[in-house]
Amino acid sequence: MLDYDEEAERYDALRGGEPRAAAAAAAVLSLVPGRARDLLDVACGTGIVTRRFTDRAGLRVTGVDRAASMTRRAAARLPGAVARADSRRLPFADARFDAVVSVWLLHLLSGPQDVRAVVAECARVLRPGGVYITTVHKGASHNVGSDIDAILAARPPSPVPDDPAEVETWAAGHGLLPAGRARFRGHGQGRSPRRTIEDLRRGWFVTLPPGEPLAERFAARLAELPDQDRPRPDPVFSLRAYRKPEHGNPAGAGGDR
């Protein structure tokens, strides 16, 4: 697992910068109801995407992140609108927001229990009629069918905390109904063999711990590929939206907090 406090300084540059942020924000906003007035961005990171949500007139935006270095960068982009908080225990009252967003978060969680906790909190702070929007199956988004992917396919399988079917189940357990989908391109995130080796050696792939013999075997295979600095195609990320009904939970829906 990457240390996101350490990653903060170079996070934006390594992940597509403003073009990727613009694509992500536009896709998220396409799923936010036009009447929404208060939006919470959970795990807002450096705020590079969060800031763009304020482009919609009349939308008040709040960001939270657990990593102190990320929070400081986000606060510089959205002064007075960013707090440090754990996504499993949000510091907000029930039914506080019209939209809650978690982009590139669920895949980082340690397992189903944490995913359930985050979805539960996002549902709790959501007003009736509001939407929860999240990325799903981020790992699969990076598989673009390249020669790099052909090599990485042999690595030990990773858990998929953000499996779409599981996320929908957790959302339904808190009365949230499917309300739309969107996709967006991860501009500038196409992998080259050399960059993939660098990512491998800094802990990007959870089933290939840096320094382990298995990781180095994969690094050696990647180093044999042609065009070491040529990026392969960009990933395409998937968003799912879930709506909280206006009048309580639908029949049969339950869920703990």
Coordinates of N, CA and C in Angstrom, one line a residue:
M1 N 0.8 -1.2 0.0 CA 0.0 0.0 0.0 C 0.9 1.2 0.0
L2 N 0.6 2.2 -0.9 CA 1.3 3.4 -0.9 C 1.0 4.3 0.3
D3 N 2.0 5.1 0.7 CA 1.9 6.0 1.8 C 1.4 7.3 1.1
Y4 N 0.2 7.7 1.3 CA -0.4 8.9 0.6 C 0.1 10.2 1.2
D5 N 0.6 10.2 2.4 CA 1.3 11.4 2.9 C 2.6 11.6 2.1
E6 N 3.3 10.6 1.8 CA 4.5 10.7 1.0 C 4.2 11.0 -0.4
E7 N 3.1 10.4 -0.9 CA 2.7 10.6 -2.4 C 2.2 12.0 -2.7
A8 N 1.8 12.7 -1.7 CA 1.1 14.0 -2.0 C 1.8 14.9 -2.9
E9 N 3.1 15.1 -2.7 CA 3.9 16.1 -3.4 C 3.9 15.8 -4.9
R10 N 3.9 14.5 -5.3 CA 4.0 14.2 -6.7 C 2.7 13.5 -7.3
Y11 N 1.7 13.5 -6.4 CA 0.5 12.8 -6.8 C -0.1 13.2 -8.1
D12 N -0.3 14.5 -8.2 CA -1.0 15.1 -9.4 C -0.2 14.8 -10.7
A13 N 1.1 15.1 -10.6 CA 2.0 14.9 -11.7 C 2.0 13.5 -12.3
L14 N 1.9 12.5 -11.3 CA 2.0 11.1 -11.7 C 0.7 10.6 -12.2
R15 N -0.4 11.3 -12.1 CA -1.7 10.8 -12.4 C -2.5 11.7 -13.3
G16 N -1.8 12.2 -14.3 CA -2.6 12.9 -15.4 C -2.8 14.3 -15.2
G17 N -2.6 14.9 -14.0 CA -2.8 16.3 -13.7 C -4.1 16.8 -14.1
E18 N -4.2 18.1 -14.6 CA -5.4 18.8 -14.8 C -6.3 18.1 -15.9
P19 N -5.8 17.5 -17.0 CA -6.7 16.8 -17.9 C -7.5 15.7 -17.3
R20 N -6.8 14.9 -16.5 CA -7.5 13.8 -15.9 C -8.5 14.3 -14.9
A21 N -8.1 15.4 -14.1 CA -9.0 15.9 -13.1 C -10.3 16.5 -13.8
A22 N -10.1 17.2 -15.0 CA -11.2 17.7 -15.7 C -12.2 16.6 -16.2
A23 N -11.6 15.5 -16.7 CA -12.5 14.4 -17.1 C -13.3 13.8 -16.0
A24 N -12.6 13.6 -14.8 CA -13.2 13.0 -13.7 C -14.4 13.9 -13.2
A25 N -14.1 15.2 -13.0 CA -15.1 16.1 -12.5 C -16.3 16.2 -13.4
A26 N -16.1 16.3 -14.7 CA -17.2 16.4 -15.7 C -18.1 15.1 -15.6
A27 N -17.4 13.9 -15.4 CA -18.2 12.7 -15.4 C -19.0 12.7 -14.1
V28 N -18.4 13.0 -13.0 CA -19.1 13.1 -11.7 C -20.3 14.0 -11.8
L29 N -20.1 15.2 -12.2 CA -21.1 16.3 -12.3 C -22.3 15.8 -13.2
S30 N -22.0 15.0 -14.2 CA -23.1 14.5 -15.1 C -24.1 13.7 -14.3
L31 N -23.7 13.1 -13.1 CA -24.5 12.3 -12.3 C -25.1 13.0 -11.1
V32 N -24.7 14.3 -10.9 CA -25.2 15.1 -9.7 C -26.4 15.8 -10.2
P33 N -27.5 15.6 -9.4 CA -28.8 16.3 -9.8 C -28.6 17.8 -9.9
G34 N -29.3 18.5 -10.8 CA -29.1 19.9 -11.0 C -29.6 20.7 -9.8
R35 N -30.4 20.2 -9.0 CA -30.9 20.9 -7.8 C -30.0 20.8 -6.6
A36 N -28.9 20.0 -6.7 CA -28.0 19.8 -5.6 C -27.4 21.1 -5.2
R37 N -27.2 21.3 -3.9 CA -26.6 22.6 -3.4 C -25.4 22.3 -2.6
D38 N -25.3 21.1 -1.9 CA -24.2 20.8 -1.1 C -23.6 19.5 -1.5
L39 N -22.3 19.5 -1.8 CA -21.6 18.3 -2.2 C -20.4 18.0 -1.3
L40 N -20.3 16.7 -0.9 CA -19.1 16.3 -0.1 C -18.3 15.4 -0.9
D41 N -17.0 15.7 -1.0 CA -16.0 14.8 -1.7 C -15.2 14.1 -0.6
V42 N -15.4 12.8 -0.5 CA -14.8 12.0 0.5 C -13.5 11.4 -0.1
A43 N -12.4 11.5 0.7 CA -11.1 11.2 0.2 C -10.7 12.1 -1.0
C44 N -10.7 13.4 -0.8 CA -10.6 14.4 -1.9 C -9.1 14.5 -2.3
G45 N -8.2 13.9 -1.6 CA -6.8 13.9 -2.0 C -6.3 15.3 -2.1
T46 N -5.6 15.7 -3.1 CA -5.0 17.0 -3.3 C -6.0 18.1 -3.6
G47 N -7.3 17.7 -3.9 CA -8.3 18.7 -4.2 C -8.3 19.0 -5.7
I48 N -7.5 18.4 -6.5 CA -7.4 18.8 -7.9 C -8.7 18.5 -8.7
V49 N -9.5 17.5 -8.3 CA -10.8 17.2 -8.8 C -11.8 18.0 -8.1
T50 N -11.7 18.0 -6.8 CA -12.7 18.7 -5.9 C -12.9 20.1 -6.3
R51 N -11.9 20.8 -6.6 CA -11.9 22.2 -7.0 C -12.8 22.4 -8.2
R52 N -12.8 21.5 -9.1 CA -13.6 21.6 -10.3 C -15.1 21.5 -10.1
F53 N -15.5 20.8 -9.0 CA -16.9 20.7 -8.7 C -17.5 22.1 -8.5
T54 N -16.7 23.1 -8.0 CA -17.2 24.4 -7.8 C -17.5 25.2 -9.0
D55 N -17.1 24.6 -10.2 CA -17.5 25.3 -11.5 C -19.0 25.3 -11.7
R56 N -19.7 24.4 -11.1 CA -21.2 24.4 -11.2 C -21.7 25.5 -10.3
A57 N -22.4 26.4 -10.9 CA -23.0 27.6 -10.1 C -23.9 27.1 -9.0
G58 N -23.8 27.7 -7.9 CA -24.6 27.4 -6.7 C -24.3 26.1 -6.0
L59 N -23.2 25.4 -6.3 CA -22.9 24.2 -5.6 C -21.8 24.5 -4.6
R60 N -22.1 24.2 -3.3 CA -21.2 24.4 -2.3 C -20.4 23.1 -2.1
V61 N -19.1 23.1 -2.0 CA -18.3 21.9 -2.0 C -17.5 21.8 -0.8
T62 N -17.5 20.6 -0.2 CA -16.7 20.3 1.0 C -15.8 19.1 0.7
G63 N -14.6 19.1 1.1 CA -13.7 17.9 0.9 C -13.2 17.4 2.2
V64 N -13.0 16.1 2.3 CA -12.3 15.5 3.5 C -11.3 14.5 3.0
D65 N -10.2 14.3 3.7 CA -9.2 13.3 3.4 C -8.5 13.0 4.7
R66 N -8.0 11.7 4.8 CA -7.4 11.3 6.1 C -5.9 11.6 6.1
A67 N -5.3 11.8 4.9 CA -3.8 12.0 4.9 C -3.6 13.5 5.1
A68 N -2.7 13.9 6.0 CA -2.5 15.3 6.4 C -1.9 16.0 5.2
S69 N -0.9 15.4 4.5 CA -0.3 16.1 3.4 C -1.3 16.4 2.2
M70 N -2.2 15.4 2.0 CA -3.2 15.6 1.0 C -4.1 16.7 1.4
T71 N -4.5 16.7 2.6 CA -5.5 17.7 3.1 C -4.9 19.1 3.0
R72 N -3.7 19.3 3.3 CA -3.0 20.6 3.2 C -3.1 21.1 1.7
R73 N -2.8 20.3 0.8 CA -2.9 20.7 -0.6 C -4.3 21.0 -1.1
A74 N -5.2 20.2 -0.6 CA -6.6 20.4 -1.0 C -7.1 21.7 -0.4
A75 N -6.7 22.0 0.9 CA -7.1 23.2 1.5 C -6.6 24.5 0.8
A76 N -5.4 24.4 0.2 CA -4.9 25.5 -0.5 C -5.7 25.8 -1.8
R77 N -6.4 24.7 -2.3 CA -7.2 24.9 -3.5 C -8.7 25.3 -3.1
L78 N -9.1 24.9 -1.9 CA -10.5 25.2 -1.5 C -10.4 25.8 -0.1
P79 N -9.9 27.0 0.1 CA -9.7 27.5 1.5 C -11.0 27.5 2.3
G80 N -10.9 26.9 3.5 CA -12.0 26.9 4.4 C -13.1 25.8 4.1
A81 N -12.8 25.0 3.2 CA -13.8 24.0 2.8 C -13.3 22.5 2.8
V82 N -12.1 22.3 3.5 CA -11.5 21.0 3.6 C -11.2 20.7 5.0
A83 N -11.5 19.4 5.4 CA -11.2 18.9 6.7 C -10.5 17.6 6.7
R84 N -9.7 17.3 7.7 CA -9.1 16.0 7.8 C -10.0 15.1 8.5
A85 N -10.3 13.9 7.9 CA -11.3 13.0 8.5 C -11.1 11.6 7.9
D86 N -11.5 10.6 8.7 CA -11.6 9.2 8.3 C -12.9 9.0 7.6
S87 N -12.9 8.4 6.4 CA -14.1 8.2 5.6 C -15.0 7.3 6.3
R88 N -14.6 6.5 7.2 CA -15.4 5.5 7.9 C -16.2 6.2 9.1
R89 N -15.8 7.4 9.4 CA -16.4 8.2 10.5 C -16.4 9.6 10.1
L90 N -17.4 10.0 9.3 CA -17.4 11.4 8.8 C -17.9 12.3 9.9
P91 N -17.3 13.5 10.0 CA -17.7 14.4 11.0 C -18.8 15.4 10.6
F92 N -19.9 14.8 10.1 CA -21.1 15.6 9.7 C -22.4 15.0 10.2
A93 N -23.4 15.8 10.3 CA -24.7 15.4 10.8 C -25.4 14.5 9.7
D94 N -26.4 13.8 10.1 CA -27.2 13.0 9.2 C -27.8 14.0 8.2
A95 N -28.0 13.5 6.9 CA -28.7 14.2 5.9 C -28.2 15.6 5.7
R96 N -26.9 15.7 5.6 CA -26.2 17.0 5.5 C -26.0 17.4 4.0
F97 N -25.8 16.5 3.1 CA -25.4 16.8 1.7 C -26.4 16.3 0.7
D98 N -26.5 17.0 -0.5 CA -27.3 16.5 -1.6 C -26.5 15.5 -2.5
A99 N -25.2 15.6 -2.4 CA -24.4 14.6 -3.2 C -23.1 14.3 -2.4
V100 N -22.8 13.0 -2.4 CA -21.6 12.6 -1.8 C -20.8 11.8 -2.8
V101 N -19.5 12.1 -2.9 CA -18.6 11.5 -4.0 C -17.4 10.9 -3.3
S102 N -17.1 9.7 -3.8 CA -15.8 9.0 -3.4 C -15.2 8.5 -4.7
V103 N -14.2 9.2 -5.2 CA -13.5 8.9 -6.4 C -12.2 8.2 -6.1
W104 N -11.9 7.0 -6.6 CA -10.6 6.4 -6.3 C -10.4 6.2 -4.8
L105 N -11.5 5.7 -4.1 CA -11.3 5.4 -2.7 C -11.6 4.0 -2.3
L106 N -12.7 3.4 -2.8 CA -13.1 2.1 -2.3 C -12.0 1.0 -2.6
H107 N -11.3 1.1 -3.7 CA -10.3 0.1 -4.0 C -9.2 0.1 -3.1
L108 N -9.0 1.2 -2.3 CA -7.9 1.3 -1.3 C -8.2 0.6 0.0
L109 N -9.4 0.4 0.2 CA -9.8 -0.1 1.6 C -9.4 -1.6 1.8
S110 N -9.2 -1.9 3.0 CA -8.6 -3.2 3.4 C -9.5 -4.4 3.2
G111 N -10.8 -4.2 3.1 CA -11.7 -5.3 2.9 C -13.2 -4.9 3.0
P112 N -14.1 -5.9 2.9 CA -15.5 -5.6 2.8 C -16.0 -4.8 4.0
Q113 N -15.5 -5.1 5.2 CA -15.9 -4.4 6.4 C -15.7 -2.9 6.3
D114 N -14.6 -2.5 5.7 CA -14.3 -1.0 5.6 C -15.2 -0.5 4.4
V115 N -15.4 -1.2 3.4 CA -16.2 -0.7 2.3 C -17.6 -0.5 2.8
R116 N -18.1 -1.4 3.6 CA -19.5 -1.3 4.2 C -19.5 0.0 5.0
A117 N -18.5 0.2 5.8 CA -18.5 1.3 6.7 C -18.5 2.6 6.0
V118 N -17.7 2.7 4.9 CA -17.7 4.0 4.1 C -19.0 4.2 3.4
V119 N -19.6 3.2 2.8 CA -20.8 3.3 2.1 C -21.9 3.7 3.1
A120 N -21.9 3.1 4.3 CA -22.9 3.5 5.3 C -22.8 4.9 5.7
E121 N -21.5 5.4 5.9 CA -21.3 6.8 6.3 C -21.8 7.8 5.1
C122 N -21.5 7.4 3.9 CA -21.9 8.3 2.8 C -23.4 8.3 2.7
A123 N -24.1 7.1 2.9 CA -25.5 7.1 2.9 C -26.1 7.9 4.1
R124 N -25.5 7.9 5.3 CA -26.0 8.6 6.4 C -26.0 10.1 6.2
V125 N -24.9 10.6 5.7 CA -24.9 12.1 5.5 C -25.6 12.6 4.3
L126 N -26.2 11.7 3.5 CA -26.9 12.0 2.3 C -28.4 12.4 2.6
R127 N -28.8 13.5 2.0 CA -30.2 13.9 2.2 C -31.1 13.0 1.3
P128 N -32.4 12.8 1.7 CA -33.3 12.1 0.8 C -33.4 12.9 -0.6
G129 N -33.4 12.1 -1.6 CA -33.3 12.6 -3.0 C -31.9 12.9 -3.5
G130 N -30.9 12.7 -2.6 CA -29.5 12.9 -3.0 C -28.9 11.7 -3.6
V131 N -27.7 11.9 -4.1 CA -27.0 10.7 -4.8 C -25.6 10.5 -4.2
Y132 N -25.2 9.3 -4.1 CA -23.8 8.9 -3.8 C -23.2 8.4 -5.1
I133 N -22.0 8.9 -5.4 CA -21.3 8.6 -6.6 C -19.9 8.1 -6.3
T134 N -19.6 6.9 -6.9 CA -18.3 6.3 -6.6 C -17.7 5.6 -7.8
T135 N -16.4 5.6 -7.8 CA -15.7 4.7 -8.8 C -15.8 3.3 -8.4
V136 N -15.9 2.4 -9.3 CA -15.9 0.9 -9.0 C -14.9 0.2 -9.9
H137 N -14.4 -0.9 -9.4 CA -13.5 -1.8 -10.0 C -12.3 -1.0 -10.7
K138 N -11.6 -0.2 -10.0 CA -10.6 0.6 -10.5 C -9.5 -0.3 -11.1
G139 N -9.1 -1.4 -10.5 CA -8.1 -2.2 -11.0 C -8.3 -2.7 -12.4
A140 N -9.5 -3.0 -12.7 CA -9.8 -3.5 -14.1 C -9.7 -2.4 -15.1
S141 N -9.9 -1.1 -14.7 CA -9.8 0.0 -15.6 C -8.4 0.1 -16.2
H142 N -7.4 -0.3 -15.4 CA -6.0 -0.2 -15.9 C -5.6 -1.3 -16.9
N143 N -6.5 -2.3 -17.0 CA -6.2 -3.4 -18.0 C -6.7 -3.0 -19.3
V144 N -5.8 -2.5 -20.2 CA -6.2 -2.0 -21.5 C -5.8 -3.0 -22.6
G145 N -5.4 -4.2 -22.2 CA -5.0 -5.2 -23.2 C -3.7 -5.0 -23.9
S146 N -2.8 -4.3 -23.1 CA -1.4 -4.0 -23.7 C -0.5 -5.2 -23.4
D147 N 0.8 -5.1 -23.9 CA 1.8 -6.1 -23.6 C 2.2 -6.0 -22.2
I148 N 2.1 -4.9 -21.5 CA 2.3 -4.8 -20.1 C 1.3 -5.6 -19.3
D149 N 0.0 -5.5 -19.7 CA -1.1 -6.2 -19.1 C -0.9 -7.7 -19.2
A150 N -0.4 -8.1 -20.4 CA -0.2 -9.5 -20.6 C 0.8 -10.1 -19.6
I151 N 1.8 -9.3 -19.3 CA 2.8 -9.8 -18.3 C 2.2 -9.8 -16.9
L152 N 1.5 -8.7 -16.6 CA 0.9 -8.5 -15.2 C -0.2 -9.5 -14.9
A153 N -0.8 -10.0 -16.0 CA -1.9 -11.0 -15.8 C -1.5 -12.2 -15.0
A154 N -0.2 -12.5 -15.0 CA 0.3 -13.7 -14.3 C 0.6 -13.4 -12.8
R155 N 0.5 -12.2 -12.3 CA 0.7 -11.9 -10.9 C -0.4 -12.5 -10.0
P156 N -0.1 -12.7 -8.8 CA -1.1 -13.2 -7.9 C -2.3 -12.2 -7.9
P157 N -3.5 -12.7 -7.9 CA -4.7 -11.9 -8.0 C -4.9 -11.0 -6.7
S158 N -5.3 -9.8 -7.0 CA -5.6 -8.8 -5.9 C -7.0 -8.9 -5.5
P159 N -7.3 -8.6 -4.2 CA -8.7 -8.4 -3.8 C -9.3 -7.3 -4.5
V160 N -10.7 -7.3 -4.6 CA -11.4 -6.3 -5.4 C -12.4 -5.7 -4.4
P161 N -12.0 -4.8 -3.5 CA -12.9 -4.2 -2.5 C -14.1 -3.4 -3.2
D162 N -13.8 -2.9 -4.4 CA -14.7 -2.0 -5.1 C -15.5 -2.8 -6.2
D163 N -15.6 -4.1 -6.0 CA -16.4 -4.8 -7.0 C -17.8 -4.2 -7.2
P164 N -18.2 -4.0 -8.4 CA -19.5 -3.3 -8.6 C -20.7 -3.9 -8.0
A165 N -20.8 -5.3 -8.1 CA -21.9 -6.0 -7.5 C -21.9 -5.9 -6.0
E166 N -20.7 -5.9 -5.4 CA -20.7 -5.8 -3.9 C -21.0 -4.4 -3.5
V167 N -20.5 -3.4 -4.2 CA -20.8 -2.0 -3.8 C -22.3 -1.8 -3.9
E168 N -23.0 -2.3 -5.0 CA -24.4 -2.2 -5.1 C -25.2 -2.8 -4.0
T169 N -24.7 -4.0 -3.5 CA -25.3 -4.7 -2.4 C -25.2 -3.8 -1.1
W170 N -24.0 -3.3 -0.8 CA -23.8 -2.4 0.4 C -24.7 -1.2 0.3
A171 N -24.8 -0.6 -0.9 CA -25.6 0.6 -1.1 C -27.1 0.3 -0.9
A172 N -27.5 -0.9 -1.4 CA -28.9 -1.3 -1.2 C -29.2 -1.5 0.2
G173 N -28.3 -2.0 1.0 CA -28.5 -2.2 2.4 C -28.7 -1.0 3.2
H174 N -28.4 0.2 2.6 CA -28.7 1.5 3.2 C -29.7 2.3 2.4
G175 N -30.5 1.5 1.7 CA -31.7 2.2 1.0 C -31.3 2.9 -0.3
L176 N -30.1 2.8 -0.8 CA -29.7 3.5 -2.0 C -30.0 2.7 -3.2
L177 N -30.6 3.4 -4.2 CA -31.0 2.7 -5.4 C -30.1 3.1 -6.6
P178 N -29.8 2.2 -7.5 CA -29.0 2.6 -8.7 C -29.6 3.8 -9.4
A179 N -28.8 4.7 -9.8 CA -29.3 6.0 -10.4 C -28.4 6.5 -11.6
G180 N -27.6 5.6 -12.1 CA -26.9 6.1 -13.3 C -25.4 5.6 -13.3
R181 N -24.8 5.7 -14.5 CA -23.4 5.3 -14.7 C -22.7 6.4 -15.6
A182 N -21.4 6.4 -15.4 CA -20.6 7.3 -16.3 C -19.2 6.7 -16.4
R183 N -18.5 7.1 -17.4 CA -17.1 6.7 -17.6 C -16.3 7.9 -18.0
F184 N -15.0 7.8 -17.7 CA -14.1 8.9 -18.1 C -12.7 8.4 -18.2
R185 N -12.0 9.0 -19.1 CA -10.6 8.6 -19.4 C -9.6 9.2 -18.4
G186 N -8.7 8.3 -18.1 CA -7.6 8.7 -17.2 C -6.4 9.3 -17.9
H187 N -6.6 10.5 -18.5 CA -5.6 11.1 -19.3 C -4.3 11.2 -18.7
G188 N -3.3 10.7 -19.4 CA -1.9 10.8 -18.9 C -1.5 9.6 -18.0
Q189 N -2.4 8.6 -17.9 CA -2.1 7.5 -17.0 C -1.8 6.2 -17.7
G190 N -1.7 6.3 -19.0 CA -1.2 5.1 -19.8 C 0.1 4.7 -19.3
R191 N 0.3 3.4 -19.0 CA 1.5 2.9 -18.5 C 2.6 2.7 -19.6
S192 N 3.8 3.0 -19.3 CA 5.0 2.6 -20.1 C 5.6 1.5 -19.3
P193 N 6.4 0.6 -20.0 CA 7.1 -0.4 -19.2 C 8.0 0.2 -18.1
R194 N 8.8 1.2 -18.4 CA 9.7 1.8 -17.4 C 8.9 2.3 -16.2
R195 N 7.8 3.0 -16.5 CA 7.1 3.6 -15.4 C 6.4 2.5 -14.6
T196 N 6.0 1.4 -15.2 CA 5.4 0.3 -14.5 C 6.4 -0.4 -13.5
I197 N 7.6 -0.5 -14.0 CA 8.7 -1.0 -13.1 C 8.9 -0.1 -11.9
E198 N 8.9 1.2 -12.2 CA 9.0 2.2 -11.1 C 7.9 2.0 -10.1
D199 N 6.7 1.9 -10.6 CA 5.5 1.8 -9.7 C 5.6 0.5 -8.9
L200 N 6.0 -0.6 -9.6 CA 6.1 -1.9 -8.9 C 7.1 -1.8 -7.7
R201 N 8.2 -1.1 -7.9 CA 9.3 -1.0 -6.9 C 8.9 0.0 -5.8
R202 N 7.8 0.8 -6.0 CA 7.4 1.7 -4.9 C 6.1 1.2 -4.2
G203 N 5.7 0.0 -4.5 CA 4.6 -0.6 -3.8 C 3.2 -0.4 -4.4
W204 N 3.1 -0.1 -5.7 CA 1.9 0.1 -6.4 C 1.0 -1.2 -6.4
F205 N 1.6 -2.3 -6.6 CA 0.9 -3.6 -6.8 C 0.9 -4.3 -5.5
V206 N -0.2 -4.5 -4.9 CA -0.3 -5.0 -3.5 C 0.2 -6.4 -3.4
T207 N 0.0 -7.2 -4.4 CA 0.4 -8.6 -4.4 C 1.9 -8.8 -4.8
L208 N 2.6 -7.7 -5.1 CA 4.0 -7.8 -5.5 C 4.8 -6.9 -4.6
P209 N 5.0 -7.2 -3.4 CA 5.7 -6.3 -2.4 C 7.1 -6.0 -3.0
P210 N 7.5 -4.7 -2.9 CA 8.8 -4.2 -3.4 C 9.9 -5.0 -2.7
G211 N 10.9 -5.3 -3.5 CA 12.1 -6.0 -3.0 C 12.0 -7.5 -3.0
E212 N 10.8 -8.0 -3.1 CA 10.6 -9.5 -3.1 C 11.1 -10.1 -4.4
P213 N 11.6 -11.3 -4.3 CA 12.0 -12.0 -5.6 C 11.0 -12.0 -6.7
L214 N 9.7 -12.3 -6.3 CA 8.7 -12.3 -7.3 C 8.5 -11.0 -8.0
A215 N 8.5 -9.9 -7.2 CA 8.4 -8.6 -7.8 C 9.5 -8.3 -8.8
E216 N 10.7 -8.7 -8.4 CA 11.9 -8.5 -9.3 C 11.8 -9.3 -10.6
R217 N 11.2 -10.5 -10.5 CA 11.0 -11.3 -11.7 C 10.1 -10.6 -12.7
F218 N 9.0 -10.0 -12.1 CA 8.1 -9.3 -13.0 C 8.8 -8.0 -13.6
A219 N 9.6 -7.4 -12.8 CA 10.4 -6.2 -13.3 C 11.3 -6.6 -14.4
A220 N 11.9 -7.8 -14.3 CA 12.8 -8.2 -15.4 C 12.1 -8.5 -16.7
R221 N 10.9 -9.1 -16.6 CA 10.1 -9.3 -17.8 C 9.6 -8.0 -18.4
L222 N 9.2 -7.1 -17.6 CA 8.8 -5.8 -18.1 C 9.9 -5.0 -18.8
A223 N 11.2 -5.2 -18.2 CA 12.3 -4.5 -18.8 C 12.7 -5.1 -20.2
E224 N 12.2 -6.2 -20.6 CA 12.4 -6.8 -21.9 C 11.5 -6.3 -22.9
L225 N 10.4 -5.6 -22.6 CA 9.5 -5.1 -23.6 C 10.1 -4.0 -24.4
P226 N 9.6 -3.9 -25.7 CA 10.1 -2.8 -26.5 C 9.5 -1.4 -26.1
D227 N 10.0 -0.3 -26.6 CA 9.5 1.0 -26.4 C 9.3 1.3 -24.9
Q228 N 10.4 1.2 -24.1 CA 10.3 1.3 -22.7 C 9.6 2.6 -22.2
D229 N 9.7 3.7 -22.9 CA 9.1 4.9 -22.4 C 7.8 5.3 -23.2
R230 N 7.3 4.4 -24.0 CA 6.1 4.7 -24.7 C 4.9 4.3 -23.9
P231 N 4.0 5.3 -23.5 CA 2.8 5.0 -22.8 C 1.9 4.1 -23.6
R232 N 1.3 3.1 -23.0 CA 0.2 2.4 -23.6 C -1.1 3.1 -23.4
P233 N -2.2 2.7 -24.0 CA -3.5 3.5 -23.9 C -3.9 3.8 -22.4
D234 N -4.5 5.0 -22.3 CA -5.0 5.4 -21.0 C -6.1 4.5 -20.5
P235 N -6.2 4.3 -19.1 CA -7.3 3.6 -18.6 C -8.6 4.4 -18.7
V236 N -9.7 3.7 -18.6 CA -11.1 4.3 -18.6 C -11.8 3.9 -17.3
F237 N -12.1 4.8 -16.5 CA -12.7 4.5 -15.2 C -14.2 4.5 -15.2
S238 N -14.8 3.8 -14.3 CA -16.3 3.6 -14.2 C -16.8 4.2 -13.0
L239 N -17.9 5.0 -13.1 CA -18.6 5.6 -12.0 C -20.0 5.0 -11.9
R240 N -20.5 4.8 -10.6 CA -21.8 4.4 -10.4 C -22.5 5.4 -9.4
A241 N -23.8 5.7 -9.7 CA -24.5 6.6 -8.8 C -25.6 5.8 -8.1
Y242 N -25.9 6.2 -6.9 CA -27.0 5.6 -6.1 C -27.8 6.7 -5.4
R243 N -29.1 6.6 -5.5 CA -30.0 7.6 -5.0 C -30.6 7.2 -3.7
K244 N -30.7 8.2 -2.8 CA -31.5 7.9 -1.6 C -32.9 8.4 -1.9
P245 N -33.9 7.5 -1.7 CA -35.3 7.9 -2.0 C -35.8 9.0 -1.2
E246 N -36.7 9.8 -1.7 CA -37.3 11.0 -1.1 C -38.0 10.6 0.2
H247 N -38.6 9.4 0.3 CA -39.5 9.1 1.4 C -39.0 7.8 2.1
G248 N -37.8 7.8 2.7 CA -37.4 6.7 3.5 C -36.9 5.6 2.6
N249 N -36.6 4.4 3.2 CA -36.0 3.3 2.5 C -37.1 2.6 1.7
P250 N -36.8 2.0 0.5 CA -37.7 1.2 -0.1 C -38.1 -0.1 0.7
A251 N -39.2 -0.7 0.4 CA -39.6 -1.9 1.1 C -38.5 -2.9 1.1
G252 N -38.2 -3.4 2.3 CA -37.3 -4.5 2.4 C -35.9 -4.0 2.7
A253 N -35.6 -2.7 2.5 CA -34.2 -2.3 2.6 C -33.9 -2.0 4.1
G254 N -32.8 -2.4 4.5 CA -32.4 -2.2 5.9 C -31.0 -1.7 6.0
G255 N -30.2 -2.2 6.9 CA -28.8 -1.8 7.0 C -28.5 -1.2 8.4
D256 N -27.3 -1.5 8.8 CA -26.8 -1.0 10.0 C -26.0 0.3 9.8
R257 N -25.7 1.0 10.8 CA -24.8 2.2 10.7 C -23.5 1.9 11.4

